[in-house]
Coordinates of N, CA, C and O in Angstrom, one line a residue:
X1 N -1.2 13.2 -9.3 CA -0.6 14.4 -8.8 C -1.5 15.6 -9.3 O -1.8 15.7 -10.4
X2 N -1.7 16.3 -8.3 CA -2.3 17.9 -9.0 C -1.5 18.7 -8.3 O -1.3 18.6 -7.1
X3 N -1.1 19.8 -9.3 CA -0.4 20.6 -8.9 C -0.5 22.2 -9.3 O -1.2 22.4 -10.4
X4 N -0.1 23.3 -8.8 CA -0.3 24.5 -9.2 C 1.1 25.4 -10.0 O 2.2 25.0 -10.2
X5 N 0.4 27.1 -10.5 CA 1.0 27.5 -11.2 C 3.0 27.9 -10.3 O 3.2 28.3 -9.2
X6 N 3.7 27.7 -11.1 CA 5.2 28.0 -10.4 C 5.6 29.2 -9.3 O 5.9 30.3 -9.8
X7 N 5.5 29.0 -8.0 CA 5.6 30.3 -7.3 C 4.2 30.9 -6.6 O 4.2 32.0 -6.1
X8 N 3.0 29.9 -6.8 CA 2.4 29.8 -5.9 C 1.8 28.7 -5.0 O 1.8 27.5 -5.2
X9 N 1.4 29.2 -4.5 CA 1.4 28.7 -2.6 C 0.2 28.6 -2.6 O -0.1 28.0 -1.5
X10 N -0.5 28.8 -3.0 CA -2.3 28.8 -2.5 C -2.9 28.4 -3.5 O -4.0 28.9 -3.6
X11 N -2.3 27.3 -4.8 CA -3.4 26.5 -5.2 C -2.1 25.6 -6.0 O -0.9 25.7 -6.0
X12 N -3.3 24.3 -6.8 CA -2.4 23.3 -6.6 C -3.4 22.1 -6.9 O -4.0 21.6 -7.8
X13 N -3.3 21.9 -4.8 CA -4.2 20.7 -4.5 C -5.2 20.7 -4.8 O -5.8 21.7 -5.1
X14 N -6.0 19.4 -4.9 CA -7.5 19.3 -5.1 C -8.4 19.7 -4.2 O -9.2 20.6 -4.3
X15 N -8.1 18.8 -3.0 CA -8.6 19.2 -2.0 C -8.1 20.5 -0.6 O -7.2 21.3 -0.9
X16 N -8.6 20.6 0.2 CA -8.5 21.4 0.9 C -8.7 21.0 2.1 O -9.6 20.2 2.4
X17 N -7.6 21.6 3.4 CA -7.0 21.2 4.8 C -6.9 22.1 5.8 O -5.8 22.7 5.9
X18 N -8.0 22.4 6.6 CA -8.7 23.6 7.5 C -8.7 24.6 6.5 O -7.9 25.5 6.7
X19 N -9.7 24.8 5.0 CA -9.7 25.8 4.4 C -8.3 26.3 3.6 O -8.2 27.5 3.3
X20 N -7.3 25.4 3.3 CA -6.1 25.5 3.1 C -5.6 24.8 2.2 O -5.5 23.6 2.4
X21 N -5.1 25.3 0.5 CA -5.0 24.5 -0.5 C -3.3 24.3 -0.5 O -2.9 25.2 0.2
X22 N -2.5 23.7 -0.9 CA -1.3 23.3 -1.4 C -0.9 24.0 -2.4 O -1.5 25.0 -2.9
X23 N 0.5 23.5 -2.7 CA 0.7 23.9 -4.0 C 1.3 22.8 -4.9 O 1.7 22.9 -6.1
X24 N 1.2 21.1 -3.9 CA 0.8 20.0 -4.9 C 0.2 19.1 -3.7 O 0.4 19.2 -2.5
X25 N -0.7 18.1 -4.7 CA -1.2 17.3 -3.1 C -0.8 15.7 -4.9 O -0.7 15.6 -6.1
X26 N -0.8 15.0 -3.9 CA -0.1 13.2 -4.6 C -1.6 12.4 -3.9 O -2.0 12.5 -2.7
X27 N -2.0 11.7 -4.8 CA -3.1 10.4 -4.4 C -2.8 9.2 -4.5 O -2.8 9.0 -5.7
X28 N -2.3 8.0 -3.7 CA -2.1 7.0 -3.8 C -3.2 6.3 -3.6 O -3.9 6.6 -2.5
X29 N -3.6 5.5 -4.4 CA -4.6 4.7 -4.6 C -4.6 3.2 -4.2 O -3.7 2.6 -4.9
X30 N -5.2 2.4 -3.4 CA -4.7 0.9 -3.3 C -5.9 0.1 -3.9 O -6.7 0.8 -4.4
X31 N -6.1 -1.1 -3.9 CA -7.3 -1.6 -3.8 C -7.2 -3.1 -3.3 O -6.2 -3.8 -3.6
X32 N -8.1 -3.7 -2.6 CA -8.5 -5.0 -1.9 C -8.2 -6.1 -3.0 O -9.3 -6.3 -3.6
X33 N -7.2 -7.0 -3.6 CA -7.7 -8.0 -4.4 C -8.9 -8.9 -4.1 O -9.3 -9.8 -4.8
X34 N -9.3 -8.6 -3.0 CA -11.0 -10.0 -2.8 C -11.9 -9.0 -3.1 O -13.1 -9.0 -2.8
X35 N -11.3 -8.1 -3.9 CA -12.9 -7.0 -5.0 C -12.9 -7.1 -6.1 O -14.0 -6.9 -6.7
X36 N -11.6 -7.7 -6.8 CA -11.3 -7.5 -8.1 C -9.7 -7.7 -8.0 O -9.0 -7.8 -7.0
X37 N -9.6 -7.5 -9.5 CA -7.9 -7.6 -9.9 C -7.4 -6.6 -10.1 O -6.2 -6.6 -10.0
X38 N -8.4 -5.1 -10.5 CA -8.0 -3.7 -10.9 C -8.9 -2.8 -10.0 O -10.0 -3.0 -9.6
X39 N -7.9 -1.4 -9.8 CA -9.2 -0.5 -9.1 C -10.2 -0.4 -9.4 O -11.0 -0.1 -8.5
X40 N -10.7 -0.7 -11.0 CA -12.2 -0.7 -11.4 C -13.0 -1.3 -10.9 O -14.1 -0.8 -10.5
X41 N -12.3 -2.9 -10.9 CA -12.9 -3.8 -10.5 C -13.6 -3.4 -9.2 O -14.8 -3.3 -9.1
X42 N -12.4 -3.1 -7.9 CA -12.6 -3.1 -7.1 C -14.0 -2.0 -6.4 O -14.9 -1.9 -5.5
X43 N -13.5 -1.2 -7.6 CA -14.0 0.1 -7.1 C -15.7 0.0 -8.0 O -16.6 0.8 -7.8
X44 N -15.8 -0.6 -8.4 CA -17.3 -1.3 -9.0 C -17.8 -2.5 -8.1 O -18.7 -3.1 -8.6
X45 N -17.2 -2.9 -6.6 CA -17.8 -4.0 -6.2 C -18.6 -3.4 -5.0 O -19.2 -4.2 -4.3
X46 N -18.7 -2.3 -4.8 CA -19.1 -1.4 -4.2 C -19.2 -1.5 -2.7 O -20.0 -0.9 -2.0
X47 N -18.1 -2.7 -2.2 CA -18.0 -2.7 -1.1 C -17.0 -1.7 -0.2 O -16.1 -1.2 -0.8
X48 N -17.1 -1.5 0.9 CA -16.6 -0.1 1.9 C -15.6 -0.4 1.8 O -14.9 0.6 1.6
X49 N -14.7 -2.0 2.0 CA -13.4 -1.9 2.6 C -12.5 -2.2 0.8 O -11.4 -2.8 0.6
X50 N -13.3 -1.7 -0.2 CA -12.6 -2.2 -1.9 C -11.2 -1.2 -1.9 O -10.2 -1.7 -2.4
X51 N -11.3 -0.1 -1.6 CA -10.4 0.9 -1.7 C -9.6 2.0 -0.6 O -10.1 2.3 0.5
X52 N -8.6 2.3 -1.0 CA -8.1 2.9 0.1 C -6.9 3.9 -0.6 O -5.9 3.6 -1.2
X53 N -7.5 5.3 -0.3 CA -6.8 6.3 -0.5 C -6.0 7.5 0.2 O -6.5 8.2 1.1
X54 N -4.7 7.8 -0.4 CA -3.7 8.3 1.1 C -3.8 9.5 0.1 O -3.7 9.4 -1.1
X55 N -4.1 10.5 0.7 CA -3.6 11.8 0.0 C -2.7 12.4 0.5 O -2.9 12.5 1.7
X56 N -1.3 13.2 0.0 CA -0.4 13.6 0.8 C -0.2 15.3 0.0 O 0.0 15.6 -1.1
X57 N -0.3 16.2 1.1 CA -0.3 17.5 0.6 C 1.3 17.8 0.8 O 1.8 17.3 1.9
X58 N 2.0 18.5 -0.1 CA 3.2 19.1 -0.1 C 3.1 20.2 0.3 O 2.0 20.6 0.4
X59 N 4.3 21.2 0.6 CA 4.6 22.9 0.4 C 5.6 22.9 -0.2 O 6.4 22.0 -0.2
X60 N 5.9 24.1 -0.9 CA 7.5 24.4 -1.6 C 8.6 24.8 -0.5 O 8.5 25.4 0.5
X61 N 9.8 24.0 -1.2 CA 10.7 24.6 -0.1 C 12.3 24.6 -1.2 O 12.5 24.4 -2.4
X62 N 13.2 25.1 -0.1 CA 14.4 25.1 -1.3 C 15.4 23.9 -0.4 O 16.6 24.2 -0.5
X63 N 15.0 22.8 0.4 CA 15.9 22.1 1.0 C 16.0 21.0 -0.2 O 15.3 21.0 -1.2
X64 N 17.1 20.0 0.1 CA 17.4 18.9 -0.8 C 16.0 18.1 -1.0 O 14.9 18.6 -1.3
X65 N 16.5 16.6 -0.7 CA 15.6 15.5 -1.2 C 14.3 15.8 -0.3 O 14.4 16.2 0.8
X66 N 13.4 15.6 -0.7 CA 12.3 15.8 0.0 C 11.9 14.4 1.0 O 11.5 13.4 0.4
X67 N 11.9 14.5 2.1 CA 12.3 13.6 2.9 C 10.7 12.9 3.0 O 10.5 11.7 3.0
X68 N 9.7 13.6 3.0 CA 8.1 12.9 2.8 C 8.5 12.0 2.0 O 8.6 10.9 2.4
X69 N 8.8 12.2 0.4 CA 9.0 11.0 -0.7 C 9.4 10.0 -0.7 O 9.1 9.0 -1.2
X70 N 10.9 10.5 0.6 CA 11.8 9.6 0.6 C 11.3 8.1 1.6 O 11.9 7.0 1.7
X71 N 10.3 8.6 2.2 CA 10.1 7.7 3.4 C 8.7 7.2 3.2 O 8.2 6.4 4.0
X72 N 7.8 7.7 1.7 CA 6.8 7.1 1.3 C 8.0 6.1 0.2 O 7.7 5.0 0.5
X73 N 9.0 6.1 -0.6 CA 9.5 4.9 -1.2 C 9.9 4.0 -0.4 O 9.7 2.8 -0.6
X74 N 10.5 4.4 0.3 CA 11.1 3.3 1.6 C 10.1 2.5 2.0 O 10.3 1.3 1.9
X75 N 9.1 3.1 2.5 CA 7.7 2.0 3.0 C 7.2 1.4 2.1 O 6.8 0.3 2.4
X76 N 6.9 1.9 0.8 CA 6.3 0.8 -0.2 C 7.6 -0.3 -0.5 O 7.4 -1.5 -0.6
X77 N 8.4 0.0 -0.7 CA 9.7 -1.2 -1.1 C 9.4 -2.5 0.4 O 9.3 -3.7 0.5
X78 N 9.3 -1.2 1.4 CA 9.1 -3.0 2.5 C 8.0 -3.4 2.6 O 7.9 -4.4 3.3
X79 N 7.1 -3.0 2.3 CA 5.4 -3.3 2.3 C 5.3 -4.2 1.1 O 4.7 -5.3 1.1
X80 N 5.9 -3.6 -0.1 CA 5.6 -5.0 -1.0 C 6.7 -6.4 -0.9 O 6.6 -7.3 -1.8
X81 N 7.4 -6.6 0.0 CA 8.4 -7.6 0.5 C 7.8 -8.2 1.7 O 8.1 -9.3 2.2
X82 N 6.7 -7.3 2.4 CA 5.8 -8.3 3.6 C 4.8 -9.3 2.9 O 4.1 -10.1 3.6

């Protein structure tokens, strides 16, 4: 997670999205087990398909549960049961 100072809006994220920073961006990281057993591994076998990274930018808001999170846990719970 990277995130910014409380009550702003224009920084945060690492990256940037048409010129446009967050005020938290989250990195999920996966990796191929036919590269290795660990990201290291994988990410030291230096093949193209070892890794795969989802970056997800937030904004602040004052509604309830944050429904992005809610529907990124939902899909890993059935992704790891496929």
């Amino acid at each position: 997670f990277h995130w910014g100072r409380t009550g702003r809006n224009d920084e945060g994220s690492e990256h940037y999205l048409q010129g446009r920073r967050y005020p938290l961006e989250a990195h999920f990281v996966h990796y191929n087990a036919m590269h290795g057993s660990s990201v290291a591994e994988a990410a030291g076998s230096g093949k193209i398909d070892a890794l795969l990274v989802v970056g997800v930018f937030f904004e602040l808001g004052v509604s309830g549960e944050p429904q992005a999170l809610t529907t990124i846990a939902e899909n890993v719970i059935k992704a790891s049961k496929a």
